[in-house]
GROMACS .gro file of C-alpha atoms in nm:
model
  330
    1MET     CA    1   7.099   6.031  10.443
    2LEU     CA    2   7.444   6.163  10.471
    3THR     CA    3   7.652   6.349  10.719
    4ALA     CA    4   7.708   6.694  10.576
    5VAL     CA    5   7.934   6.952  10.727
    6LEU     CA    6   7.789   7.286  10.638
    7THR     CA    7   8.028   7.578  10.615
    8LYS     CA    8   7.907   7.926  10.694
    9GLN     CA    9   7.843   8.001  10.332
   10ASN     CA   10   7.647   7.676  10.295
   11LYS     CA   11   7.426   7.728  10.598
   12THR     CA   12   7.196   7.932  10.385
   13MET     CA   13   7.171   7.635  10.154
   14LYS     CA   14   7.025   7.405  10.418
   15LYS     CA   15   6.679   7.513  10.315
   16LEU     CA   16   6.749   7.369   9.973
   17LEU     CA   17   6.808   7.029  10.124
   18LEU     CA   18   6.484   7.057  10.313
   19SER     CA   19   6.306   7.148   9.993
   20MET     CA   20   6.462   6.846   9.825
   21MET     CA   21   6.282   6.623  10.070
   22ALA     CA   22   5.938   6.768   9.991
   23PHE     CA   23   5.789   6.479   9.796
   24VAL     CA   24   5.429   6.577   9.846
   25THR     CA   25   5.281   6.907   9.737
   26ILE     CA   26   5.391   7.192   9.961
   27ALA     CA   27   5.180   7.501  10.004
   28SER     CA   28   5.370   7.817   9.928
   29SER     CA   29   5.249   8.171   9.968
   30ASN     CA   30   5.511   8.294   9.722
   31ALA     CA   31   5.482   8.029   9.450
   32CYS     CA   32   5.161   8.092   9.259
   33ALA     CA   33   5.017   8.076   8.910
   34ASP     CA   34   4.688   8.137   8.734
   35SER     CA   35   4.512   7.911   8.485
   36ASN     CA   36   4.732   8.050   8.205
   37ALA     CA   37   5.055   7.958   8.385
   38ASN     CA   38   5.183   7.737   8.104
   39GLN     CA   39   5.108   7.977   7.820
   40ASP     CA   40   5.447   8.149   7.836
   41PRO     CA   41   5.738   7.923   7.940
   42THR     CA   42   5.969   8.221   7.963
   43LEU     CA   43   5.785   8.343   8.271
   44THR     CA   44   5.871   8.224   8.619
   45ALA     CA   45   5.655   8.134   8.915
   46LYS     CA   46   5.714   8.472   9.076
   47GLU     CA   47   5.517   8.636   8.795
   48PHE     CA   48   5.201   8.436   8.854
   49SER     CA   49   4.927   8.436   9.112
   50GLY     CA   50   4.691   8.143   9.163
   51ASN     CA   51   4.669   7.774   9.231
   52VAL     CA   52   5.026   7.642   9.214
   53GLN     CA   53   5.227   7.480   9.491
   54ASN     CA   54   5.601   7.492   9.543
   55PHE     CA   55   5.763   7.150   9.527
   56GLY     CA   56   6.100   7.306   9.585
   57ARG     CA   57   6.450   7.266   9.445
   58THR     CA   58   6.525   6.904   9.369
   59VAL     CA   59   6.704   6.678   9.123
   60PRO     CA   60   6.509   6.484   8.858
   61VAL     CA   61   6.658   6.140   8.798
   62SER     CA   62   6.440   6.000   8.520
   63MET     CA   63   6.188   6.112   8.257
   64GLU     CA   64   5.992   5.872   8.036
   65LYS     CA   65   5.735   5.964   7.772
   66GLU     CA   66   5.401   5.789   7.792
   67SER     CA   67   5.051   5.869   7.661
   68GLY     CA   68   5.095   6.235   7.577
   69LYS     CA   69   5.293   6.322   7.886
   70TYR     CA   70   5.623   6.258   8.058
   71ARG     CA   71   5.657   6.063   8.381
   72VAL     CA   72   5.921   6.233   8.596
   73ASN     CA   73   6.094   6.102   8.907
   74PHE     CA   74   6.303   6.293   9.159
   75ILE     CA   75   6.565   6.197   9.417
   76ILE     CA   76   6.436   6.047   9.740
   77THR     CA   77   6.063   6.031   9.670
   78ALA     CA   78   5.931   5.710   9.517
   79GLN     CA   79   5.621   5.877   9.379
   80ASN     CA   80   5.564   5.955   9.012
   81PHE     CA   81   5.517   6.306   8.877
   82GLU     CA   82   5.414   6.416   8.529
   83ILE     CA   83   5.433   6.701   8.283
   84GLN     CA   84   5.211   6.729   7.978
   85ASP     CA   85   5.385   6.693   7.641
   86SER     CA   86   5.265   7.024   7.496
   87LYS     CA   87   5.409   7.314   7.301
   88GLU     CA   88   5.367   7.536   7.607
   89ASN     CA   89   5.584   7.300   7.813
   90THR     CA   90   5.864   7.259   7.557
   91ALA     CA   91   6.111   7.475   7.748
   92TYR     CA   92   6.025   7.307   8.078
   93ILE     CA   93   6.064   6.958   7.932
   94SER     CA   94   6.401   7.053   7.784
   95MET     CA   95   6.512   7.188   8.122
   96ILE     CA   96   6.405   6.867   8.299
   97ARG     CA   97   6.577   6.649   8.039
   98GLU     CA   98   6.904   6.840   8.077
   99ALA     CA   99   6.881   6.816   8.457
  100VAL     CA  100   6.829   6.438   8.436
  101GLU     CA  101   7.130   6.399   8.208
  102ASN     CA  102   7.355   6.607   8.434
  103GLU     CA  103   7.188   6.512   8.766
  104THR     CA  104   7.151   6.879   8.854
  105PRO     CA  105   6.866   7.057   9.033
  106ILE     CA  106   6.567   7.250   8.906
  107HIS     CA  107   6.297   7.444   9.090
  108VAL     CA  108   5.962   7.269   9.047
  109PHE     CA  109   5.607   7.394   9.089
  110LEU     CA  110   5.302   7.168   9.079
  111LYS     CA  111   4.937   7.219   9.003
  112ALA     CA  112   4.785   7.241   9.350
  113GLY     CA  113   4.675   6.908   9.493
  114THR     CA  114   4.824   6.705   9.207
  115HIS     CA  115   5.151   6.556   9.086
  116GLU     CA  116   5.144   6.760   8.763
  117ILE     CA  117   5.445   6.983   8.697
  118VAL     CA  118   5.331   7.321   8.563
  119ILE     CA  119   5.635   7.545   8.608
  120VAL     CA  120   6.009   7.476   8.610
  121ASP     CA  121   6.261   7.741   8.705
  122PRO     CA  122   6.636   7.704   8.638
  123PRO     CA  123   6.876   7.656   8.930
  124THR     CA  124   7.129   7.905   9.054
  125GLU     CA  125   7.500   7.823   9.046
  126ASP     CA  126   7.484   7.779   9.424
  127ASP     CA  127   7.198   7.528   9.380
  128ILE     CA  128   7.408   7.325   9.138
  129ARG     CA  129   7.716   7.322   9.359
  130TYR     CA  130   7.518   7.231   9.666
  131PHE     CA  131   7.329   6.938   9.517
  132LYS     CA  132   7.646   6.811   9.353
  133SER     CA  133   7.795   6.800   9.702
  134LEU     CA  134   7.505   6.587   9.827
  135LEU     CA  135   7.502   6.318   9.560
  136THR     CA  136   7.811   6.100   9.550
  137LYS     CA  137   7.937   5.798   9.359
  138GLU     CA  138   8.152   5.711   9.659
  139THR     CA  139   8.060   5.403   9.862
  140ARG     CA  140   8.113   5.490  10.225
  141SER     CA  141   8.220   5.215  10.460
  142GLU     CA  142   8.130   5.189  10.828
  143THR     CA  143   8.326   5.098  11.137
  144GLN     CA  144   8.024   4.939  11.304
  145LYS     CA  145   8.074   4.565  11.348
  146ALA     CA  146   7.789   4.330  11.261
  147VAL     CA  147   7.749   3.977  11.128
  148SER     CA  148   7.662   3.975  10.759
  149VAL     CA  149   7.503   3.627  10.752
  150ILE     CA  150   7.215   3.530  10.979
  151PRO     CA  151   7.293   3.182  11.117
  152ASN     CA  152   6.964   3.003  11.044
  153GLN     CA  153   6.604   3.027  10.925
  154SER     CA  154   6.470   3.045  11.279
  155THR     CA  155   6.674   3.356  11.358
  156LEU     CA  156   6.569   3.510  11.027
  157ASN     CA  157   6.203   3.454  11.108
  158SER     CA  158   6.251   3.598  11.456
  159LEU     CA  159   6.410   3.912  11.311
  160PHE     CA  160   6.124   3.945  11.063
  161THR     CA  161   5.876   3.932  11.352
  162GLN     CA  162   6.070   4.198  11.542
  163ILE     CA  163   6.060   4.424  11.238
  164LYS     CA  164   5.693   4.362  11.163
  165ASN     CA  165   5.602   4.434  11.527
  166GLN     CA  166   5.734   4.788  11.477
  167SER     CA  167   5.461   4.861  11.224
  168CYS     CA  168   5.252   5.171  11.286
  169GLY     CA  169   4.911   5.088  11.427
  170THR     CA  170   5.035   4.801  11.645
  171SER     CA  171   5.064   4.804  12.022
  172THR     CA  172   5.417   4.664  12.002
  173ALA     CA  173   5.564   4.951  11.798
  174SER     CA  174   5.801   5.201  11.953
  175SER     CA  175   5.844   5.556  11.826
  176PRO     CA  176   5.899   5.619  11.546
  177CYS     CA  177   5.696   5.327  11.415
  178ILE     CA  178   5.759   5.188  11.067
  179THR     CA  179   5.505   5.297  10.807
  180PHE     CA  180   5.437   4.960  10.643
  181ARG     CA  181   5.065   5.039  10.616
  182TYR     CA  182   5.141   5.349  10.403
  183ALA     CA  183   5.322   5.211  10.099
  184VAL     CA  184   5.275   5.523   9.887
  185ASP     CA  185   5.614   5.664   9.983
  186GLY     CA  186   5.886   5.646  10.246
  187CYS     CA  187   6.028   5.306  10.144
  188TYR     CA  188   6.380   5.451  10.184
  189ALA     CA  189   6.307   5.543  10.547
  190ARG     CA  190   6.139   5.207  10.619
  191ALA     CA  191   6.437   5.018  10.477
  192HIS     CA  192   6.684   5.225  10.678
  193LYS     CA  193   6.487   5.169  10.999
  194MET     CA  194   6.469   4.796  10.933
  195ARG     CA  195   6.845   4.789  10.895
  196GLN     CA  196   6.883   4.975  11.225
  197ILE     CA  197   6.680   4.701  11.395
  198LEU     CA  198   6.904   4.435  11.241
  199LEU     CA  199   7.216   4.620  11.354
  200SER     CA  200   7.084   4.641  11.709
  201ALA     CA  201   7.051   4.262  11.699
  202GLY     CA  202   7.408   4.226  11.571
  203TYR     CA  203   7.335   4.161  11.202
  204ASP     CA  204   7.377   4.362  10.884
  205CYS     CA  205   7.215   4.350  10.542
  206GLU     CA  206   7.224   4.486  10.190
  207LYS     CA  207   6.950   4.682  10.019
  208GLN     CA  208   6.794   4.621   9.682
  209PHE     CA  209   6.659   4.905   9.466
  210VAL     CA  210   6.431   4.835   9.170
  211TYR     CA  211   6.346   5.108   8.915
  212GLY     CA  212   6.083   5.156   8.649
  213ASN     CA  213   5.715   5.216   8.601
  214LEU     CA  214   5.631   5.017   8.911
  215LYS     CA  215   5.292   4.915   9.045
  216ALA     CA  216   5.224   4.697   9.346
  217SER     CA  217   4.932   4.568   9.550
  218THR     CA  218   4.935   4.594   9.927
  219GLY     CA  219   4.654   4.338   9.941
  220SER     CA  220   4.387   4.604   9.974
  221CYS     CA  221   4.491   4.873   9.720
  222CYS     CA  222   4.746   4.954   9.450
  223VAL     CA  223   5.040   5.197   9.458
  224SER     CA  224   5.262   5.341   9.183
  225TRP     CA  225   5.634   5.413   9.221
  226GLY     CA  226   5.935   5.522   9.021
  227TYR     CA  227   6.149   5.297   9.241
  228HIS     CA  228   6.119   5.080   9.549
  229VAL     CA  229   6.374   4.964   9.807
  230ALA     CA  230   6.387   4.708  10.085
  231ILE     CA  231   6.652   4.528  10.288
  232LEU     CA  232   6.819   4.216  10.146
  233VAL     CA  233   6.941   3.975  10.414
  234SER     CA  234   7.168   3.672  10.391
  235PHE     CA  235   7.106   3.359  10.598
  236LYS     CA  236   7.210   2.995  10.616
  237ASN     CA  237   6.945   2.741  10.524
  238ALA     CA  238   6.910   2.396  10.683
  239SER     CA  239   7.194   2.256  10.472
  240GLY     CA  240   7.427   2.545  10.558
  241THR     CA  241   7.402   2.713  10.219
  242VAL     CA  242   7.379   3.091  10.221
  243GLU     CA  243   7.063   3.228  10.063
  244LYS     CA  244   6.922   3.580  10.036
  245ARG     CA  245   6.578   3.712  10.121
  246ILE     CA  246   6.394   4.043  10.104
  247ILE     CA  247   6.215   4.174  10.411
  248ASP     CA  248   5.936   4.414  10.317
  249PRO     CA  249   5.616   4.395  10.526
  250SER     CA  250   5.463   4.676  10.319
  251LEU     CA  251   5.409   4.410  10.049
  252PHE     CA  252   5.471   4.075  10.221
  253THR     CA  253   5.334   4.039  10.573
  254GLY     CA  254   5.389   3.663  10.597
  255GLY     CA  255   5.767   3.658  10.604
  256PRO     CA  256   6.086   3.708  10.401
  257VAL     CA  257   6.067   3.638  10.027
  258THR     CA  258   6.315   3.590   9.745
  259ASP     CA  259   6.429   3.902   9.567
  260THR     CA  260   6.277   3.766   9.244
  261ALA     CA  261   5.935   3.737   9.409
  262TRP     CA  262   5.973   4.085   9.552
  263ARG     CA  263   6.065   4.243   9.218
  264ASN     CA  264   5.775   4.061   9.052
  265ALA     CA  265   5.542   4.210   9.313
  266CYS     CA  266   5.668   4.554   9.212
  267VAL     CA  267   5.540   4.505   8.855
  268ASN     CA  268   5.191   4.382   8.937
  269THR     CA  269   5.002   4.430   8.610
  270SER     CA  270   4.668   4.376   8.783
  271CYS     CA  271   4.728   4.730   8.912
  272GLY     CA  272   4.790   4.865   8.560
  273SER     CA  273   5.069   4.880   8.304
  274ALA     CA  274   5.400   4.816   8.483
  275SER     CA  275   5.759   4.735   8.403
  276ALA     CA  276   6.099   4.730   8.573
  277SER     CA  277   6.391   4.890   8.393
  278SER     CA  278   6.672   4.782   8.628
  279TYR     CA  279   6.764   4.687   8.981
  280ALA     CA  280   7.076   4.710   9.194
  281ASN     CA  281   7.207   4.593   9.531
  282THR     CA  282   7.386   4.835   9.761
  283ALA     CA  283   7.550   4.830  10.099
  284GLY     CA  284   7.304   4.855  10.386
  285ASN     CA  285   7.416   5.204  10.489
  286VAL     CA  286   7.305   5.356  10.157
  287TYR     CA  287   6.988   5.560  10.214
  288TYR     CA  288   6.905   5.633   9.851
  289ARG     CA  289   7.049   5.529   9.514
  290SER     CA  290   6.956   5.708   9.193
  291PRO     CA  291   6.905   5.509   8.870
  292SER     CA  292   7.247   5.630   8.755
  293GLY     CA  293   7.415   5.507   9.074
  294SER     CA  294   7.453   5.828   9.275
  295LEU     CA  295   7.420   5.773   9.650
  296LEU     CA  296   7.287   5.955   9.955
  297TYR     CA  297   7.342   5.860  10.319
  298ASP     CA  298   7.157   5.913  10.648
  299ASN     CA  299   7.401   5.773  10.901
  300ASN     CA  300   7.246   5.955  11.197
  301TYR     CA  301   6.886   5.853  11.109
  302ILE     CA  302   6.763   6.212  11.133
  303ASN     CA  303   6.579   6.202  10.804
  304THR     CA  304   6.472   5.841  10.857
  305ASN     CA  305   6.301   5.910  11.188
  306CYS     CA  306   6.148   6.236  11.067
  307VAL     CA  307   5.992   6.077  10.757
  308LEU     CA  308   5.851   5.787  10.961
  309THR     CA  309   5.708   6.024  11.219
  310THR     CA  310   5.551   6.241  10.950
  311PHE     CA  311   5.378   5.945  10.781
  312ALA     CA  312   5.297   5.749  11.099
  313ALA     CA  313   4.925   5.828  11.103
  314LEU     CA  314   4.870   5.749  10.733
  315SER     CA  315   4.746   5.427  10.577
  316GLY     CA  316   4.617   5.313  10.241
  317CYS     CA  317   4.727   5.400   9.888
  318SER     CA  318   4.608   5.755   9.829
  319PRO     CA  319   4.910   5.976   9.744
  320SER     CA  320   4.738   6.295   9.861
  321PRO     CA  321   4.661   6.479  10.068
  322ALA     CA  322   4.964   6.396  10.279
  323PRO     CA  323   5.172   6.598  10.523
  324SER     CA  324   5.493   6.759  10.404
  325VAL     CA  325   5.833   6.622  10.501
  326ALA     CA  326   6.001   6.946  10.394
  327ASN     CA  327   6.138   6.992  10.745
  328CYS     CA  328   6.308   6.652  10.752
  329GLY     CA  329   6.664   6.779  10.713
  330PHE     CA  330   7.004   6.643  10.807
   0.00000   0.00000   0.00000
């Protein structure tokens, strides 16, 4: 995601980054709460015992009210989380809202086995400084040389085939395979791996991020996201005009598609109420872009490969249970 140089005093903060990457519920022996966990928002997770799981320290990037609850999204993970709009949660909701506005971290605890936020603890000053050092508005260039425009449709189709053949569950895939059959999460890692394949062939690409209350069909089931990302390639058509296409075999197995078709697929109302709030193109080396435009990088592919390996055995659209990627650091 990015190349971070940790000083001695920041080495202890590495665990925070690992926690940031935990986008499925993470069992914690220390983070617990009973059925009355939300009755007193002044209490913290340490004061409870029961069925709560530690999601870790992370940065919320959006919060939208809908049907008596708030939909909350965090950096990295594409999955949606929620917190009930109740009197008991007033302090927690306020804390999340402030963190979204300032793009600062909070410590999140979930109801075990769900995506429901039940406890929110404030960050330490060290948490705030550390996460501020991770998210950047700076666009980082690369020295790697690659052709930005694919010369023809035939080459584009060949590259698509190479990428698709790396899908998990196929005999042609190398390790780590690309988790196209598990669309629930990990789109950021899939997109980064696809770009790596293009680079190895001598070509580069952009990425396109779309944000909102997204729903999409894989052809066999529906998934929900707070954002989705895929690579956006440029190529010359038969008349020599440069066009752009999205490559995303998690949704389109037949070949590259226009970015309009791809975004439309991300708001498939046959899967439920859906809408896109915005979209943005970035350079290909961007690993993650928040709705406000903050960027994260994974130039060494450490997180990319770890996420793909963690999800390699999964398929379908069920968001849980799923293995933790809390150990996918940088």
